[in-house]
mmCIF file with all atom_site columns, C-alpha atoms in Angstrom:
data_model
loop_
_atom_site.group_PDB
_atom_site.id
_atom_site.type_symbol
_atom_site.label_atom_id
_atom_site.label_alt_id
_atom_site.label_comp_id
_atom_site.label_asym_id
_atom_site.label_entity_id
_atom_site.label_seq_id
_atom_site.pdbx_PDB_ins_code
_atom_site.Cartn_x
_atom_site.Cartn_y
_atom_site.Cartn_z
_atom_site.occupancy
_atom_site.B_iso_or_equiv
_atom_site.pdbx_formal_charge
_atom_site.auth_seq_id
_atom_site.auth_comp_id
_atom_site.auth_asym_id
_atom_site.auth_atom_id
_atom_site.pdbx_PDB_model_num
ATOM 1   C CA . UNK J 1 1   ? -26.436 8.379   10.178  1.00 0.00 ? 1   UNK J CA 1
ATOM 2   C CA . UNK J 1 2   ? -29.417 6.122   8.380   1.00 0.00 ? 2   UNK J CA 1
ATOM 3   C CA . UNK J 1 3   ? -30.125 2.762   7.758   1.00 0.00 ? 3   UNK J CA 1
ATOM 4   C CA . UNK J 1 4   ? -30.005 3.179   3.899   1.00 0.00 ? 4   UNK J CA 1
ATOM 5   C CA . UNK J 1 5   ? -27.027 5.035   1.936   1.00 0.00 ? 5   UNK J CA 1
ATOM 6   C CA . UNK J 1 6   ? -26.758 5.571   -2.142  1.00 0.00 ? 6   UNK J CA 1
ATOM 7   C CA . UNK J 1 7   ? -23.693 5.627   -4.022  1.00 0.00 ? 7   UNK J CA 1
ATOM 8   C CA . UNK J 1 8   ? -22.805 8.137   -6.661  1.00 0.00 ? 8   UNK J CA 1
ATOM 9   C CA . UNK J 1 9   ? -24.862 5.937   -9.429  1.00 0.00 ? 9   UNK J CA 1
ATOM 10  C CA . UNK J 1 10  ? -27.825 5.798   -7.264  1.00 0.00 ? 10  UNK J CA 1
ATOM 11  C CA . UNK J 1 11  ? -27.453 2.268   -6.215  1.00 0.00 ? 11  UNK J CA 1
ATOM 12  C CA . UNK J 1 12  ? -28.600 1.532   -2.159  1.00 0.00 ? 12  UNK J CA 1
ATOM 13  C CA . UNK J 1 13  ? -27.014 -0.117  0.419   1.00 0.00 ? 13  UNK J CA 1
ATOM 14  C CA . UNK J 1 14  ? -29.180 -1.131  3.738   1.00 0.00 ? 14  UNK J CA 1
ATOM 15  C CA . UNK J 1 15  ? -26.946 -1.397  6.726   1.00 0.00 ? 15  UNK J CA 1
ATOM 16  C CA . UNK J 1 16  ? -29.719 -4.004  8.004   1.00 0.00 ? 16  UNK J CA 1
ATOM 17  C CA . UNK J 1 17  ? -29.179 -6.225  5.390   1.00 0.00 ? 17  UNK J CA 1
ATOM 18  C CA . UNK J 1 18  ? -25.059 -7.259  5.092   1.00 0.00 ? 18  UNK J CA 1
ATOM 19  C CA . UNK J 1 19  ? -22.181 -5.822  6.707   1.00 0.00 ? 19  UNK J CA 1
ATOM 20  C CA . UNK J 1 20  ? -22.058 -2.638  5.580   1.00 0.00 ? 20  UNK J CA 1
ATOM 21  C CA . UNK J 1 21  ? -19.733 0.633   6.980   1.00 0.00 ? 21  UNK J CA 1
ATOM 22  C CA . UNK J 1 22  ? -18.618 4.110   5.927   1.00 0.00 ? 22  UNK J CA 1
ATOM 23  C CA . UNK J 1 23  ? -15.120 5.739   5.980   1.00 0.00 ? 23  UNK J CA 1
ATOM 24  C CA . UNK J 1 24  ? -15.144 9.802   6.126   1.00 0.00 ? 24  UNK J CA 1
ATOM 25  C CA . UNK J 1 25  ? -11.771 11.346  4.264   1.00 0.00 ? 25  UNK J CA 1
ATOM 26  C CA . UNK J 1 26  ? -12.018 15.464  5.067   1.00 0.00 ? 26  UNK J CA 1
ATOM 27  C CA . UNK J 1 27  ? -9.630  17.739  3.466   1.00 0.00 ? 27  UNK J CA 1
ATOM 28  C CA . UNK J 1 28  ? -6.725  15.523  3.938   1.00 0.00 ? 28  UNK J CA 1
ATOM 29  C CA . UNK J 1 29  ? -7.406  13.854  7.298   1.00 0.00 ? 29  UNK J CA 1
ATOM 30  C CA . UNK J 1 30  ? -7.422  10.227  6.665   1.00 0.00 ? 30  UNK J CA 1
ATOM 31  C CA . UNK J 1 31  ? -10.675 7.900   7.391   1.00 0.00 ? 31  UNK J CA 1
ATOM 32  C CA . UNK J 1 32  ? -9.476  4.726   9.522   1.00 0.00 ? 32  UNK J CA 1
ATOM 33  C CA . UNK J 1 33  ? -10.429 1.733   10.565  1.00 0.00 ? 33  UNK J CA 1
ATOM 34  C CA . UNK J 1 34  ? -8.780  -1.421  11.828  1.00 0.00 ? 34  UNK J CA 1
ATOM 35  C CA . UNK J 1 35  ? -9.663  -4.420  12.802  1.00 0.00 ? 35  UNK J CA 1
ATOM 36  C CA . UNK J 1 36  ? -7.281  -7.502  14.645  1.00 0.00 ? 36  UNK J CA 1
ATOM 37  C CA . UNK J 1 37  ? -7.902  -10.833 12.643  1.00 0.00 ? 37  UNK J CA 1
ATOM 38  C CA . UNK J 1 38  ? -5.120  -12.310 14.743  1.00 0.00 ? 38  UNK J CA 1
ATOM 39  C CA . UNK J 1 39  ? -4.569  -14.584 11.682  1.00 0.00 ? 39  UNK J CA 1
ATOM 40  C CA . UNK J 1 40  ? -7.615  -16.559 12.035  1.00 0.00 ? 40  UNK J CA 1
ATOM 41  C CA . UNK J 1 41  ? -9.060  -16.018 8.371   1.00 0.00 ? 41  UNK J CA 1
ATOM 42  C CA . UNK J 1 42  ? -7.805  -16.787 5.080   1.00 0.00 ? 42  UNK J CA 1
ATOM 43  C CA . UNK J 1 43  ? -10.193 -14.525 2.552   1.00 0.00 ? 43  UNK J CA 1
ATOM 44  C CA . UNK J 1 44  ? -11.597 -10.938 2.624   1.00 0.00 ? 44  UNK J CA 1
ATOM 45  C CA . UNK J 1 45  ? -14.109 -9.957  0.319   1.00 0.00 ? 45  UNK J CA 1
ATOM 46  C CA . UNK J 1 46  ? -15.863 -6.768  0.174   1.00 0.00 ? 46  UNK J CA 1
ATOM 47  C CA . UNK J 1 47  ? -17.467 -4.412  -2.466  1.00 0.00 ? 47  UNK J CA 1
ATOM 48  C CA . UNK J 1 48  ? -16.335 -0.825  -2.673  1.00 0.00 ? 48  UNK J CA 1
ATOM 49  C CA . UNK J 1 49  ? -18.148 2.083   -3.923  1.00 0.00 ? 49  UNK J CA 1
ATOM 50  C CA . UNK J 1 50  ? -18.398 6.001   -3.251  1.00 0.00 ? 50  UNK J CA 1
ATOM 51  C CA . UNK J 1 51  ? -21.286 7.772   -1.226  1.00 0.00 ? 51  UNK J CA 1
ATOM 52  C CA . UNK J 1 52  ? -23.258 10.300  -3.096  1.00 0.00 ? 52  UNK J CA 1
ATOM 53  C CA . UNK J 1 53  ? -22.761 12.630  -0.415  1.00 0.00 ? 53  UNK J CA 1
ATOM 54  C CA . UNK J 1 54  ? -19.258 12.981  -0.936  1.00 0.00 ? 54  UNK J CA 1
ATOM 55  C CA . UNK J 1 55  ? -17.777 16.333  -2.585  1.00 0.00 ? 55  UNK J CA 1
ATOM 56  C CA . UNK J 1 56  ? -16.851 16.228  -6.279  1.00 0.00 ? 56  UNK J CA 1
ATOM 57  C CA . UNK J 1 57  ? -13.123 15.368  -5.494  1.00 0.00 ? 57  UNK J CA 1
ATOM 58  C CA . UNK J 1 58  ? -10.591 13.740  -8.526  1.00 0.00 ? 58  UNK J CA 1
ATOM 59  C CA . UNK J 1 59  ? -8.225  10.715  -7.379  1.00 0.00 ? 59  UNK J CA 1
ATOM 60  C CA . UNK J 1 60  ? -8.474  9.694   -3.994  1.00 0.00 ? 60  UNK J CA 1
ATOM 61  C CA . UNK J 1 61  ? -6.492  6.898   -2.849  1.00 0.00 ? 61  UNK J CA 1
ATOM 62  C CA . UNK J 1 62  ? -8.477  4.191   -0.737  1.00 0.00 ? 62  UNK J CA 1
ATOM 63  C CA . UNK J 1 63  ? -6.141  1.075   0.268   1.00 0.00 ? 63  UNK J CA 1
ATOM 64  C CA . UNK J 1 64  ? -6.494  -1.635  2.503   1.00 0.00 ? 64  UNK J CA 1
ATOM 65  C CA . UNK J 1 65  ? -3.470  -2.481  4.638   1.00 0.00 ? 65  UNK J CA 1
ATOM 66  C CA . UNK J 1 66  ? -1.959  -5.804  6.065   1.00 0.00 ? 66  UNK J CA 1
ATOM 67  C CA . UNK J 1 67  ? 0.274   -5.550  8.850   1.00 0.00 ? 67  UNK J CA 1
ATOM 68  C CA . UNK J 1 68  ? 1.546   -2.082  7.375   1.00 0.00 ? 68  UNK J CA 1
ATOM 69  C CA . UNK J 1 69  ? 1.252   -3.122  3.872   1.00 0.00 ? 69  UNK J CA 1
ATOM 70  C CA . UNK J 1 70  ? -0.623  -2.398  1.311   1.00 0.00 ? 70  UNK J CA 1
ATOM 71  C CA . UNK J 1 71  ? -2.515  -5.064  0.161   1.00 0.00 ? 71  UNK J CA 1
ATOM 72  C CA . UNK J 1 72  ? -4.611  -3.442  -2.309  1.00 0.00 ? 72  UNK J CA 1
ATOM 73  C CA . UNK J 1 73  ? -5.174  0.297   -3.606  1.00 0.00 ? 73  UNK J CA 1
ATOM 74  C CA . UNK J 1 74  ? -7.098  2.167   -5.834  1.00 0.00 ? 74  UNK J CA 1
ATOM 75  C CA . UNK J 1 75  ? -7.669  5.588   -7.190  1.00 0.00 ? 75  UNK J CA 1
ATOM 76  C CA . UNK J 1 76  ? -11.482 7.071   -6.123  1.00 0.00 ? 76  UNK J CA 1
ATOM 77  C CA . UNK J 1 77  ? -13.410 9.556   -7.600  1.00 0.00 ? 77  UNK J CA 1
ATOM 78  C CA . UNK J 1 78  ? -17.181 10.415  -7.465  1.00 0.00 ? 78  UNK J CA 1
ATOM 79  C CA . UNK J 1 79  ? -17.073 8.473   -11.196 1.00 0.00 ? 79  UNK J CA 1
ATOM 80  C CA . UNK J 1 80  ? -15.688 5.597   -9.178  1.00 0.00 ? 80  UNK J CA 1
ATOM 81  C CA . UNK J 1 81  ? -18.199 2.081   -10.070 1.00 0.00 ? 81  UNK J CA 1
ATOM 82  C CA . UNK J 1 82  ? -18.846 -0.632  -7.308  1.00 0.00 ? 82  UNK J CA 1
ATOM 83  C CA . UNK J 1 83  ? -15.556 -2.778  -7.290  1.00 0.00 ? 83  UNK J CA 1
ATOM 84  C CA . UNK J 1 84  ? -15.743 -5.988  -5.433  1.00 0.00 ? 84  UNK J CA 1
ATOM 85  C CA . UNK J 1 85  ? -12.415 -7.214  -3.616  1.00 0.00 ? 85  UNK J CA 1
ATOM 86  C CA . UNK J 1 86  ? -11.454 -10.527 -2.522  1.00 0.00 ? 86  UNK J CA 1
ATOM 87  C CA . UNK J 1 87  ? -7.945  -10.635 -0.658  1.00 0.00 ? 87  UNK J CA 1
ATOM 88  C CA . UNK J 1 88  ? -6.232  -12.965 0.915   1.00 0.00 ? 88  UNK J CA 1
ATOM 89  C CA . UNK J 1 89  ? -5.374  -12.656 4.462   1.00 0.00 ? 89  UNK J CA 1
ATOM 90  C CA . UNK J 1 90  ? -4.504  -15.420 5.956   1.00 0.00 ? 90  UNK J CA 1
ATOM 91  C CA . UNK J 1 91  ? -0.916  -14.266 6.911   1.00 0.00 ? 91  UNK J CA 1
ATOM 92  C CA . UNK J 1 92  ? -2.457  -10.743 8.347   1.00 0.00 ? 92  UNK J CA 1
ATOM 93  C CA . UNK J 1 93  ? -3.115  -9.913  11.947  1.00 0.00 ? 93  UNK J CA 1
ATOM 94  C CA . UNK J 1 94  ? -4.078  -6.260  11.725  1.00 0.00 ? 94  UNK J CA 1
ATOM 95  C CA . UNK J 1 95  ? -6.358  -5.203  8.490   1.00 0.00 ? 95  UNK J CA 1
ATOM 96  C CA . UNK J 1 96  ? -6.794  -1.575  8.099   1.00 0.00 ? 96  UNK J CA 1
ATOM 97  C CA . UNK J 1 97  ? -8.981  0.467   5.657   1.00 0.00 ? 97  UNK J CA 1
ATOM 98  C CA . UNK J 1 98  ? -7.741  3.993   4.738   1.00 0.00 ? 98  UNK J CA 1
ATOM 99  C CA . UNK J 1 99  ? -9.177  6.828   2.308   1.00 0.00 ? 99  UNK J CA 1
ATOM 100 C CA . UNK J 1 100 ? -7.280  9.811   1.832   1.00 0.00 ? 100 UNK J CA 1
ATOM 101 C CA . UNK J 1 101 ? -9.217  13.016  -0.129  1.00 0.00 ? 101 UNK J CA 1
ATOM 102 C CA . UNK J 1 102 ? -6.971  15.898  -0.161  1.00 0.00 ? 102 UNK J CA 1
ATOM 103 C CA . UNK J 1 103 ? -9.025  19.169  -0.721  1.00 0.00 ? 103 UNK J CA 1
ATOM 104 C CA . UNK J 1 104 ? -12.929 18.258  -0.235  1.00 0.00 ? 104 UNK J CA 1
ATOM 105 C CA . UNK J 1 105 ? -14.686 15.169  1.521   1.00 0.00 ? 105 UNK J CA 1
ATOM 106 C CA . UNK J 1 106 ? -15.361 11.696  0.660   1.00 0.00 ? 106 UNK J CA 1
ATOM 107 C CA . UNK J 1 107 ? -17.147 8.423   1.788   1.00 0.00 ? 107 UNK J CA 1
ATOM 108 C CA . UNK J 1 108 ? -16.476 5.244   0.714   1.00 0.00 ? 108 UNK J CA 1
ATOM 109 C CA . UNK J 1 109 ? -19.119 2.775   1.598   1.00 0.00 ? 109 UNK J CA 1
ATOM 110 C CA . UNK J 1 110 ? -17.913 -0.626  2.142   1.00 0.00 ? 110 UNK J CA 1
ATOM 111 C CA . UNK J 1 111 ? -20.410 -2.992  1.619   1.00 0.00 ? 111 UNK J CA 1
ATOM 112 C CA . UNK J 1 112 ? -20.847 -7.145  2.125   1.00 0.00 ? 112 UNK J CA 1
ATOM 113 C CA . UNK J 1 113 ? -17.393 -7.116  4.166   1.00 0.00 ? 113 UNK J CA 1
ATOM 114 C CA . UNK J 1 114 ? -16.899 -10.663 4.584   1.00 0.00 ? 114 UNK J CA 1
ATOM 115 C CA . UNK J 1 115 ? -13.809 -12.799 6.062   1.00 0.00 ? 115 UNK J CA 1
ATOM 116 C CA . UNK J 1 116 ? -13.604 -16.847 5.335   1.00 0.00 ? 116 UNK J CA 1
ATOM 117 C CA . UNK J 1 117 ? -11.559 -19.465 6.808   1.00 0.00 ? 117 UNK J CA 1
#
């Protein structure tokens, strides 16, 4: 979709630069993804923000999930400022990323997404 995406306060994220994805929510169809640590790391750390081509939507929830729990939630909105997370995984095998926006769309970016031993 581009090499460089904004956020909602006009900040820019290059792709090229630092691990850096996107996660779609439409009209209540969940964005996904997942990936298998198989246990091997003990820290995540990531920065969170919202795409400025995302519908003016109120209180989405983004989480992160560990092995079917949540490890860490938040409520998103297009007000919503860069948040960086650091989590501890090193009990987790599968880590999954969800945003859910009810009645428009959203992106979350998800930049710097980094996992330590």
């Amino acid at each position: 979709a581009g090499e460089t995406y904004t956020d909602v306060l006009g900040n820019t994220y290059d792709y090229r630069y630092g691990n850096l994805f996107k996660l779609w929510s439409n009209w209540g169809h969940a964005g996904n993804a997942a990936y298998c640590l198989n246990y091997n790391y003990d820290k995540f750390s990531c920065t969170i923000t919202i795409d400025n081509q995302s519908d003016n939507f109120d209180g989405a929830d983004f989480q992160i999930i560990g092995d079917g729990v949540v490890i860490y939630s938040v409520k998103v909105s297009r007000k919503f400022s860069p948040t960086l997370i650091e989590l501890d995984v090193s009990n987790i095998n599968w880590l999954e990323f969800r945003l859910v926006v009810t009645d428009r769309t959203g992106i979350a970016l998800i930049d710097g997404a980094q996992l330590t031993k």
